[in-house]
Coordinates of C-alpha atoms and ligand atoms in Angstrom, one line a residue:
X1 CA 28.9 -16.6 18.7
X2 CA 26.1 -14.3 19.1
X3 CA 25.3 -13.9 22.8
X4 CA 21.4 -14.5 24.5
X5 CA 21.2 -10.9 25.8
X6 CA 20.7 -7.9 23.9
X7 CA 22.6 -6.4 21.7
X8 CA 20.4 -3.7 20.5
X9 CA 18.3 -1.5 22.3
X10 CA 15.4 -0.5 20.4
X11 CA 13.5 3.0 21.6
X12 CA 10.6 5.3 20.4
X13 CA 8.8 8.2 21.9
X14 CA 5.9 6.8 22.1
X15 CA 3.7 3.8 21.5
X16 CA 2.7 6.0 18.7
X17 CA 5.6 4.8 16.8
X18 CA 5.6 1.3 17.6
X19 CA 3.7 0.0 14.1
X20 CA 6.4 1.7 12.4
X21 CA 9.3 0.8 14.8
X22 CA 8.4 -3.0 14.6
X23 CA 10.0 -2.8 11.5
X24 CA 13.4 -2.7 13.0
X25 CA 12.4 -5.4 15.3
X26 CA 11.7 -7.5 12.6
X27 CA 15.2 -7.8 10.8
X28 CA 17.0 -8.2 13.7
X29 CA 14.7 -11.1 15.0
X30 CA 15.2 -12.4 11.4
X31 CA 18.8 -12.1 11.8
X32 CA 18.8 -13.6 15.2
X33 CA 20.2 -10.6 17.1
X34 CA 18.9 -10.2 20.7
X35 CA 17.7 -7.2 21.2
X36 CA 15.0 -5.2 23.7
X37 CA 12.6 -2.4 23.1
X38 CA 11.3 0.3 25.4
X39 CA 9.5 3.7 25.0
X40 CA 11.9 6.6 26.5
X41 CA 9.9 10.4 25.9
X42 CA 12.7 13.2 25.6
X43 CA 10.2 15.7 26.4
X44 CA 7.9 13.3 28.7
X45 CA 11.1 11.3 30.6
X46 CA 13.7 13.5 30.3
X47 CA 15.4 11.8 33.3
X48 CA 14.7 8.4 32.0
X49 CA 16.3 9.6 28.9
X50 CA 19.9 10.1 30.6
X51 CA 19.6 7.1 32.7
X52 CA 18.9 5.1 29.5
X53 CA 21.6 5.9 27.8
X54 CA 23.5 4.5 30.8
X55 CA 21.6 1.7 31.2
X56 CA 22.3 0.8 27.8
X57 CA 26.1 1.0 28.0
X58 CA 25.7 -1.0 31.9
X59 CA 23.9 -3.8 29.5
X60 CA 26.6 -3.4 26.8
X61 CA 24.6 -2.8 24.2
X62 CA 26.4 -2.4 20.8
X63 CA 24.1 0.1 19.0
X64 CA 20.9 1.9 19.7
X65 CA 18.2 2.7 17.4
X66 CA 16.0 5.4 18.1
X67 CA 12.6 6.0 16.3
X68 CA 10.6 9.4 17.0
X69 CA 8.1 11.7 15.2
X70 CA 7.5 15.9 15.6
X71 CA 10.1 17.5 16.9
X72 CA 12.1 14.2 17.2
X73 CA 14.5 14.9 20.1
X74 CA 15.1 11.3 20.9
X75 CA 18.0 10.0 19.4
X76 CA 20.2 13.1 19.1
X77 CA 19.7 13.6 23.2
X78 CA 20.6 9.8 23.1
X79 CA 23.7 10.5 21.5
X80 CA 24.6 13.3 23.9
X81 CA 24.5 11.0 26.4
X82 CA 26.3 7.9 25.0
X83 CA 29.3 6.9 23.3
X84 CA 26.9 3.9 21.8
X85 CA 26.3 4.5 18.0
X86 CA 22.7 5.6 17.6
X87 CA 20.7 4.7 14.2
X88 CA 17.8 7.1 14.1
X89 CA 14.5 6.7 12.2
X90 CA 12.6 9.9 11.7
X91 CA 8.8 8.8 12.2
X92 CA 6.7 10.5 9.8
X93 CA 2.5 9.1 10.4
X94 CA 2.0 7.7 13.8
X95 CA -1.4 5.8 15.1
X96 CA -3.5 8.8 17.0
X97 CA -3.8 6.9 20.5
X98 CA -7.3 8.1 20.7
X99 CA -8.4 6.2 17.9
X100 CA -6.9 3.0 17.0
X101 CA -8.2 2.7 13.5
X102 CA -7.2 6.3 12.0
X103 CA -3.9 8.1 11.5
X104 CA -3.0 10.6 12.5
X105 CA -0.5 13.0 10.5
X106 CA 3.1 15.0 11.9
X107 CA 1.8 18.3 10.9
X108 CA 5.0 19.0 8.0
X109 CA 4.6 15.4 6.8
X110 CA 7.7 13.9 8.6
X111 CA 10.0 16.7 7.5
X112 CA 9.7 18.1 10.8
X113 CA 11.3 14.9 12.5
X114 CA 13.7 14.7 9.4
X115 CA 15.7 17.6 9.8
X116 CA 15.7 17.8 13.8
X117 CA 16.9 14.4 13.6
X118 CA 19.2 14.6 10.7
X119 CA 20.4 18.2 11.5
X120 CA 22.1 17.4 14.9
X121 CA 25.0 19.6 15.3
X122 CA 28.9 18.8 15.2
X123 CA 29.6 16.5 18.4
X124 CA 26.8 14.3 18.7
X125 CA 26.5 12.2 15.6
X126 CA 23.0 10.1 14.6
X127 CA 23.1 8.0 11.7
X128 CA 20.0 8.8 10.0
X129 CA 17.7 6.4 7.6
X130 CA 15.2 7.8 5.7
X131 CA 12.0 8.6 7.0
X132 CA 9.9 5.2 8.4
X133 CA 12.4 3.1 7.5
X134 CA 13.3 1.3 10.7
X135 CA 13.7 -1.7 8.5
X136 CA 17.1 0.0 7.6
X137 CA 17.7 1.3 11.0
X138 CA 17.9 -2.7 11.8
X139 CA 19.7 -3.5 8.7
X140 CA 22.6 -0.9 9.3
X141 CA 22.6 -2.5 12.8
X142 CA 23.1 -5.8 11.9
X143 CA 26.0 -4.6 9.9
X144 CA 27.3 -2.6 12.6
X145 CA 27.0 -6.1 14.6
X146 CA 28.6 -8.2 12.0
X147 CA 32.4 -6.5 12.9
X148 CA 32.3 -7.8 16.1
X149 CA 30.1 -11.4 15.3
X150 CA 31.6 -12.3 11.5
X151 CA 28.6 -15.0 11.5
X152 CA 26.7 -12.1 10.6
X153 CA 28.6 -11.8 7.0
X154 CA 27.2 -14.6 5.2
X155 CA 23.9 -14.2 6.1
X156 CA 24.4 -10.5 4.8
X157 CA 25.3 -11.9 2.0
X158 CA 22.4 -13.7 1.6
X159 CA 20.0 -10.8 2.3
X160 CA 21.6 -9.5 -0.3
X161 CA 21.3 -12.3 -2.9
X162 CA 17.6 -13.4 -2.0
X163 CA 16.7 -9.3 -3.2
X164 CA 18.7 -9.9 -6.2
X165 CA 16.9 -13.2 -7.1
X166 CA 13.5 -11.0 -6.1
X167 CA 14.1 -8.3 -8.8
X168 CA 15.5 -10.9 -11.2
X169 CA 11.6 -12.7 -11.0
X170 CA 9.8 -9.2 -11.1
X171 CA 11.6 -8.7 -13.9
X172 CA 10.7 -11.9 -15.6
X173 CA 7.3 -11.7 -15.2
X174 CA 7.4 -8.3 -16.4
X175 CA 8.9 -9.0 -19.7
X176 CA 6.8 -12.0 -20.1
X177 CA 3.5 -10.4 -19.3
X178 CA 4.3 -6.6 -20.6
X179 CA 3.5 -3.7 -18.6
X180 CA 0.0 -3.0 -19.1
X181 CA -1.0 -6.8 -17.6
X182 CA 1.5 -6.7 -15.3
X183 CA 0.5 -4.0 -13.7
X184 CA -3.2 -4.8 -14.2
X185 CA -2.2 -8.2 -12.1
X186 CA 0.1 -6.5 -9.7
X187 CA -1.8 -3.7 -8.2
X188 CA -5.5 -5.1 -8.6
Ligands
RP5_201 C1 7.1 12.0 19.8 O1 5.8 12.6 19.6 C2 6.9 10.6 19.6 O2 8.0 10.0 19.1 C3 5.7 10.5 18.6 O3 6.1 10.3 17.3 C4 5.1 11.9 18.7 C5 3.6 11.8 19.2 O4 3.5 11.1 20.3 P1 2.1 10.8 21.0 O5 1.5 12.2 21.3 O6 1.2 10.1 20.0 O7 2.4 10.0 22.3 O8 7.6 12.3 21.1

C-alpha cells in the first residue's frame, strides 16, 4: 500500500518554474502518490542543495524530480549528491518575478537548460524529459514507483487506455467532420 508520506520530492530553482513544475505535481496527485515540493537554488543555496539531497534520502524518498531553467545546475548537482534517481525537467519560459503577467524568455530558448541538464557527464546520471514537460517527469516517476507499490500497474494501464480512447474520438470526429471544419471547430 502506498504510504501517507512522500515519496517524491519535487524541486525547482526558483518560483520561476513553479507554473511549469505544477505539472509534475499534478500526475502524481492524480495518481495518488505523496509527494512534497520545495525550491532548492544551486547557485543561490548551494549548501541547501547538499543537505537536500540528504534530507531526501533521511525521508526515504524514492525519486527526485528536479525542474530548472538557464544554466540548469539543479538536478545534475542533485545527482552528485544522491544515490536517489533524479528525473530532470529542463525549464525553458519561466514567469519574470517582476511582472506577474509577462514572460519572460531563457535567452537560447530552453536549449541552454537542455544540454547542461542532459549533458551531465559519466558518473552522475539525470533522466532527462524533454523540455517543460514535468508532466512526464511525474509520469516516469510513477513508473519508477509502481516496482516497489504494484497498485500502481493497473492504474498505468489505465492512463494508458483512457489516451487511447482520446485519439480514437479525435479521430472520429475528424473523419466525420473532414479537416477543413475540424480544424475550423478545433482551434477557433
Ligand atoms: C534557475 O534560474 C531557475 O531554475 C530559473 O529557471 C532561472 C531563473 O530564476 P529567477 O531569476 O527567475 O529566480 O536557477
Amino acid at each position: 500500500m502506498l504510504p501517507k508520506k512522500p515519496l517524491v520530492g519535487i524541486i525547482m530553482g526558483s518560483s520561476s518554474d513553479s507554473k511549469i513544475m505544477h505539472n509534475a505535481a499534478k500526475i502524481l496527485d492524480d495518481f495518488g502518490i505523496p509527494h512534497e515540493d520545495q525550491i532548492v537554488s544551486a547557485h543561490r543555496t548551494p549548501t541547501r542543495l547538499e543537505e537536500y539531497a540528504k534530507y531526501a534520502e533521511k525521508n526515504q524518498f524514492r525519486v527526485i524530480i528536479a525542474g530548472a531553467g538557464g544554466s540548469a545546475h539543479l538536478p545534475g548537482m542533485i545527482a552528485s549528491h544522491t544515490i536517489l534517481p533524479v528525473v530532470a525537467v529542463p525549464i525553458m519560459v519561466y514567469n519574470d518575478k517582476s511582472d506577474k503577467k509577462e514572460f519572460k524568455f531563457s535567452a537560447f530558448g530552453g536549449m541552454d537548460s537542455l544540454l547542461s541538464i542532459v549533458e551531465m557527464p559519466n558518473g552522475s546520471p539525470v533522466a532527462t524529459v524533454g523540455v517543460n514537460k514535468a508532466a512526464n517527469a511525474g509520469l516516469y516517476a510513477v513508473k519508477i514507483l509502481s516496482i516497489e507499490f504494484s497498485e500502481l500497474k493497473p492504474k498505468l494501464k489505465k492512463f494508458k487506455e483512457r489516451q487511447h480512447l482520446s485519439v480514437i474520438a479525435e479521430s472520429d470526429e475528424l473523419k466525420k467532420s473532414g479537416l477543413v471544419k475540424f480544424v475550423a471547430k478545433k482551434f477557433k
